[in-house]
Amino acid sequence: MVSADHHPDGGSFERLMREAEQAAKGDEDLKQRLLTERVVREFVKRLVQEPEAAVNYEISVLGFHVPKRYRTKPPPHAADDHHDHHQKKKRHFEQIINKKSSSSSIVTQEPKKQQRQKKRRKITNRTRAAAGAQVIEVVPEMPERFKNKIEEMGGSKVVLVIQKKLMMCDTTDRHNRFSIPIGKIKNDFLEAEEKERLIDRGEAIEDVKLIQPCVSTVNVRLKKWDMDSSYTFNLTRTWYKEAVCNTANQLEIGSRMQLYAFRLEHNNNELCFALVNLDLVNN
């Protein structure tokens, strides 16, 4: 608390007291608090403008002067500690900023990464679904009329070669073929001599008997066609003219087909085929 017994130079203390009394309006505690605040404010002002005058003001108001050598000074290492502390806080702040920036970058890039992962998962799922569909594909049993026709011809050793939907190339005059992709072949239907003839020597097997969906018989050619990195077997020659053009067979793009192979043991184990239109059977 500041005492009224001390008189600052120039009568400033008395002026400050009068101002404090007027502002306090009889409240002694408020007057002392206001007077203290004004004295400190006046001292700081003089300290900045006139250091020597500030010392005189200090003596007149406080009643004594605090020599510089007794004023509190930070220890010699305090400045270094303060600087180190400041640098640590700065580094810590920069780490936080960098971490947030990195996190922001990750968040920004995450959608693209997730899109790529989703795309890969979709492709994988589609591949698995296709593979699963191939594994669990429903294979209807051969209709009775085809069994009867094969028995009538003296056939045996019946195996399912392929089940597929007709493509455009299976139904056009220009292509004139029923394709048998090796990747879709369900059972081995060729004997060793036939494989050597078709695959190794590239020769065709002529006059292969084919039971059509309408159960009448025509002769076709079985031949291997080379692809870019693989090959496929095809039924050709009279395919379009005899099979596709026969409206009783109802061979259209998308028709679900089964191709069976069987043997005529009484005729030197001759290779024959039976073509079933599953859509025609169901209708």
Coordinates of C-alpha atoms in Angstrom, one line a residue:
M1 CA 0.0 0.0 0.0
V2 CA 1.2 3.5 -0.8
S3 CA 1.4 6.0 2.2
A4 CA 0.4 9.6 1.9
D5 CA 3.4 10.6 4.0
H6 CA 5.7 10.4 0.9
H7 CA 5.6 13.4 -1.4
P8 CA 6.8 12.8 -4.9
D9 CA 8.6 15.5 -6.8
G10 CA 6.6 18.2 -8.5
G11 CA 3.5 17.5 -6.3
S12 CA 2.5 14.6 -8.5
F13 CA 1.7 12.4 -5.6
E14 CA -0.7 14.8 -4.1
R15 CA -2.4 15.1 -7.5
L16 CA -2.6 11.3 -7.7
M17 CA -4.2 11.2 -4.2
R18 CA -6.8 13.8 -5.1
E19 CA -7.7 11.9 -8.3
A20 CA -7.9 8.7 -6.4
E21 CA -10.1 10.3 -3.7
Q22 CA -12.5 11.8 -6.2
A23 CA -12.7 8.4 -8.1
A24 CA -13.2 6.4 -4.9
K25 CA -16.0 8.6 -3.5
G26 CA -15.3 7.9 0.1
D27 CA -14.3 4.2 -0.3
E28 CA -10.9 4.0 1.5
D29 CA -10.0 0.6 0.1
L30 CA -10.8 1.6 -3.4
K31 CA -8.9 4.8 -3.0
Q32 CA -5.8 3.0 -1.9
R33 CA -6.0 0.5 -4.8
L34 CA -6.5 3.3 -7.3
L35 CA -3.7 5.3 -5.8
T36 CA -1.4 2.3 -6.1
E37 CA -2.3 1.6 -9.7
R38 CA -1.7 5.3 -10.6
V39 CA 1.6 5.5 -8.8
V40 CA 2.9 2.3 -10.6
R41 CA 1.7 3.6 -13.9
E42 CA 3.4 7.0 -13.3
F43 CA 6.6 5.3 -12.3
V44 CA 6.7 3.1 -15.4
K45 CA 6.1 6.1 -17.5
R46 CA 8.9 8.1 -15.9
L47 CA 11.2 5.0 -16.1
V48 CA 10.8 4.9 -19.9
Q49 CA 11.1 8.6 -20.5
E50 CA 13.7 9.7 -17.8
P51 CA 15.5 7.0 -15.9
E52 CA 17.1 9.4 -13.4
A53 CA 13.7 11.1 -12.7
A54 CA 12.3 7.6 -12.2
V55 CA 14.9 7.0 -9.5
N56 CA 13.9 10.3 -7.7
Y57 CA 10.3 9.3 -8.1
E58 CA 11.0 5.9 -6.6
I59 CA 12.7 7.5 -3.6
S60 CA 9.9 10.1 -3.1
V61 CA 7.1 7.6 -3.3
L62 CA 8.6 4.4 -1.9
G63 CA 10.9 6.2 0.5
F64 CA 14.0 4.3 -0.7
H65 CA 15.9 3.3 -3.8
V66 CA 16.7 -0.3 -4.8
P67 CA 20.3 -0.4 -6.1
K68 CA 20.7 -2.3 -9.3
R69 CA 23.1 -4.8 -7.8
Y70 CA 20.4 -5.9 -5.3
R71 CA 17.7 -6.2 -7.9
T72 CA 16.7 -9.7 -8.8
K73 CA 18.6 -11.0 -11.8
P74 CA 18.2 -14.4 -13.4
P75 CA 21.1 -16.8 -12.9
P76 CA 23.7 -16.8 -15.6
H77 CA 22.3 -20.0 -17.2
A78 CA 18.7 -18.7 -17.0
A79 CA 18.8 -17.0 -20.4
D80 CA 20.2 -20.2 -22.0
D81 CA 17.6 -22.3 -20.2
H82 CA 14.9 -20.0 -21.4
H83 CA 16.2 -20.1 -24.9
D84 CA 16.4 -23.9 -24.8
H85 CA 12.9 -24.1 -23.4
H86 CA 11.7 -21.8 -26.2
Q87 CA 13.4 -23.9 -28.8
K88 CA 11.9 -27.1 -27.4
K89 CA 8.5 -25.6 -27.5
K90 CA 9.1 -24.4 -31.0
R91 CA 10.3 -27.9 -32.1
H92 CA 7.3 -29.5 -30.4
F93 CA 4.9 -27.1 -32.1
E94 CA 6.6 -27.7 -35.5
Q95 CA 6.3 -31.5 -34.9
I96 CA 2.6 -31.1 -34.2
I97 CA 2.1 -28.9 -37.3
N98 CA 4.1 -31.4 -39.5
K99 CA 2.1 -34.3 -38.1
K100 CA -1.2 -32.6 -38.8
S101 CA 0.0 -31.6 -42.3
S102 CA 1.1 -35.2 -42.9
S103 CA -2.2 -36.5 -41.6
S104 CA -4.1 -34.0 -43.8
S105 CA -2.1 -35.3 -46.8
I106 CA -2.9 -38.9 -45.9
V107 CA -6.6 -38.0 -45.5
T108 CA -6.5 -36.2 -48.9
Q109 CA -4.8 -39.1 -50.6
E110 CA -6.8 -41.8 -48.8
P111 CA -9.9 -41.7 -51.0
K112 CA -7.7 -42.4 -54.1
K113 CA -6.0 -45.3 -52.3
Q114 CA -9.3 -46.6 -51.2
Q115 CA -10.7 -46.3 -54.7
R116 CA -7.8 -48.4 -56.0
Q117 CA -8.3 -51.0 -53.3
K118 CA -12.0 -51.1 -54.0
K119 CA -11.3 -51.5 -57.7
R120 CA -8.9 -54.4 -57.0
R121 CA -11.4 -56.0 -54.6
K122 CA -14.1 -55.7 -57.3
I123 CA -11.9 -57.3 -59.9
T124 CA -10.9 -60.0 -57.5
N125 CA -14.5 -60.6 -56.4
R126 CA -15.6 -60.7 -60.0
T127 CA -12.9 -63.2 -60.8
R128 CA -13.8 -65.3 -57.8
A129 CA -17.5 -65.1 -58.6
A130 CA -16.7 -66.2 -62.2
A131 CA -14.6 -69.1 -60.9
G132 CA -17.2 -70.0 -58.3
A133 CA -19.9 -69.8 -61.0
Q134 CA -17.9 -72.1 -63.1
V135 CA -17.5 -74.6 -60.2
I136 CA -21.1 -74.5 -59.1
E137 CA -22.5 -74.2 -62.6
V138 CA -25.7 -76.2 -62.9
V139 CA -25.3 -78.9 -65.5
P140 CA -28.7 -80.3 -66.6
E141 CA -28.8 -83.9 -67.4
M142 CA -28.9 -84.9 -71.1
P143 CA -32.5 -85.1 -72.3
E144 CA -33.9 -88.6 -72.8
R145 CA -34.4 -88.2 -76.6
F146 CA -30.7 -87.6 -77.0
K147 CA -29.9 -90.7 -74.9
N148 CA -32.3 -92.7 -77.0
K149 CA -30.7 -91.3 -80.2
I150 CA -27.2 -92.2 -79.1
E151 CA -28.3 -95.7 -78.1
E152 CA -30.0 -96.1 -81.4
M153 CA -26.7 -95.3 -83.1
G154 CA -24.9 -97.8 -80.9
G155 CA -23.0 -95.1 -79.1
S156 CA -21.4 -95.2 -75.6
K157 CA -18.8 -93.4 -73.4
V158 CA -20.8 -90.2 -73.3
V159 CA -19.0 -87.2 -71.8
L160 CA -19.9 -83.5 -71.5
V161 CA -17.4 -81.5 -73.6
I162 CA -18.7 -77.9 -73.0
Q163 CA -21.6 -75.9 -71.7
K164 CA -21.8 -72.4 -73.1
K165 CA -23.9 -69.6 -74.5
L166 CA -23.8 -69.0 -78.3
M167 CA -21.7 -66.0 -79.3
M168 CA -22.2 -64.0 -82.4
C169 CA -19.3 -65.8 -84.1
D170 CA -21.2 -69.1 -83.5
T171 CA -24.2 -67.9 -85.5
T172 CA -22.9 -66.1 -88.6
D173 CA -22.3 -67.3 -92.1
R174 CA -18.9 -65.5 -92.3
H175 CA -17.5 -67.4 -89.3
N176 CA -19.3 -70.7 -90.0
R177 CA -18.1 -72.4 -86.8
F178 CA -19.1 -73.6 -83.3
S179 CA -16.2 -72.8 -81.1
I180 CA -14.9 -75.0 -78.3
P181 CA -12.5 -72.9 -76.2
I182 CA -10.0 -75.2 -74.4
G183 CA -10.4 -73.2 -71.2
K184 CA -14.1 -74.2 -71.0
I185 CA -13.7 -77.9 -71.8
K186 CA -15.1 -79.9 -68.9
N187 CA -13.9 -83.4 -69.9
D188 CA -11.1 -84.8 -72.1
F189 CA -12.9 -86.2 -75.2
L190 CA -10.0 -86.9 -77.5
E191 CA -7.9 -90.1 -77.8
A192 CA -4.1 -89.8 -78.1
E193 CA -4.1 -90.4 -81.9
E194 CA -6.8 -87.7 -82.3
K195 CA -4.8 -85.2 -80.2
E196 CA -1.6 -85.8 -82.2
R197 CA -3.6 -85.4 -85.5
L198 CA -5.4 -82.2 -84.4
I199 CA -2.9 -80.5 -82.2
D200 CA 0.6 -81.6 -83.3
R201 CA 0.0 -82.0 -87.1
G202 CA -2.8 -79.4 -87.4
E203 CA -5.0 -81.8 -89.4
A204 CA -8.8 -81.8 -89.3
I205 CA -11.1 -84.8 -88.6
E206 CA -13.6 -85.0 -91.3
D207 CA -17.2 -86.2 -91.4
V208 CA -17.8 -86.2 -87.7
K209 CA -21.4 -87.1 -86.9
L210 CA -23.3 -84.4 -85.0
I211 CA -26.7 -84.9 -83.5
Q212 CA -28.4 -81.5 -83.7
P213 CA -30.8 -80.0 -81.2
C214 CA -33.7 -81.2 -83.4
V215 CA -32.1 -84.7 -83.0
S216 CA -31.4 -85.1 -86.8
T217 CA -27.8 -85.9 -87.7
V218 CA -25.3 -84.0 -89.9
N219 CA -21.6 -84.4 -90.7
V220 CA -19.2 -81.6 -89.6
R221 CA -15.5 -81.0 -89.5
L222 CA -13.5 -80.9 -86.2
K223 CA -10.4 -78.6 -86.5
K224 CA -8.0 -76.8 -84.3
W225 CA -7.7 -73.0 -84.8
D226 CA -4.6 -71.2 -83.5
M227 CA -5.2 -68.1 -81.4
D228 CA -2.7 -65.5 -80.2
S229 CA -1.3 -67.5 -77.3
S230 CA -3.6 -70.5 -77.3
Y231 CA -5.9 -72.4 -79.6
T232 CA -9.5 -73.5 -79.8
F233 CA -11.4 -76.4 -81.4
N234 CA -14.2 -75.7 -83.9
L235 CA -17.0 -77.6 -85.6
T236 CA -17.0 -76.2 -89.2
R237 CA -17.8 -76.9 -92.8
T238 CA -21.6 -77.4 -92.8
W239 CA -22.1 -75.8 -89.4
Y240 CA -23.9 -72.7 -90.5
K241 CA -25.8 -74.2 -93.5
E242 CA -27.0 -77.3 -91.7
A243 CA -27.2 -76.4 -88.1
V244 CA -27.7 -72.6 -87.7
C245 CA -30.0 -72.3 -90.7
N246 CA -32.2 -75.1 -89.4
T247 CA -34.9 -73.1 -87.6
A248 CA -35.9 -76.3 -85.7
N249 CA -32.6 -75.9 -83.8
Q250 CA -33.4 -72.3 -82.7
L251 CA -29.7 -71.4 -82.5
E252 CA -29.5 -67.7 -81.6
I253 CA -27.0 -65.5 -79.8
G254 CA -27.2 -66.2 -76.1
S255 CA -28.8 -69.7 -76.5
R256 CA -27.5 -72.0 -73.8
M257 CA -25.9 -75.0 -75.3
Q258 CA -24.4 -78.4 -74.3
L259 CA -22.0 -80.3 -76.5
Y260 CA -21.5 -84.0 -75.7
A261 CA -19.0 -86.4 -77.2
F262 CA -19.6 -90.2 -77.5
R263 CA -18.1 -93.2 -79.3
L264 CA -19.3 -95.7 -81.8
E265 CA -17.4 -98.8 -80.5
H266 CA -18.7 -101.0 -83.3
N267 CA -17.1 -98.6 -85.9
N268 CA -13.5 -98.4 -84.7
N269 CA -14.4 -96.2 -81.7
E270 CA -15.6 -93.4 -84.0
L271 CA -15.9 -89.9 -82.4
C272 CA -19.4 -88.3 -82.6
F273 CA -21.1 -85.3 -81.0
A274 CA -24.5 -84.4 -79.7
L275 CA -25.6 -80.7 -79.4
V276 CA -28.3 -79.9 -76.9
N277 CA -30.1 -76.5 -76.9
L278 CA -31.1 -76.1 -73.2
D279 CA -33.4 -73.2 -74.0
L280 CA -35.3 -75.4 -76.5
V281 CA -35.5 -78.3 -74.0
N282 CA -36.9 -76.0 -71.3
N283 CA -39.5 -74.5 -73.7

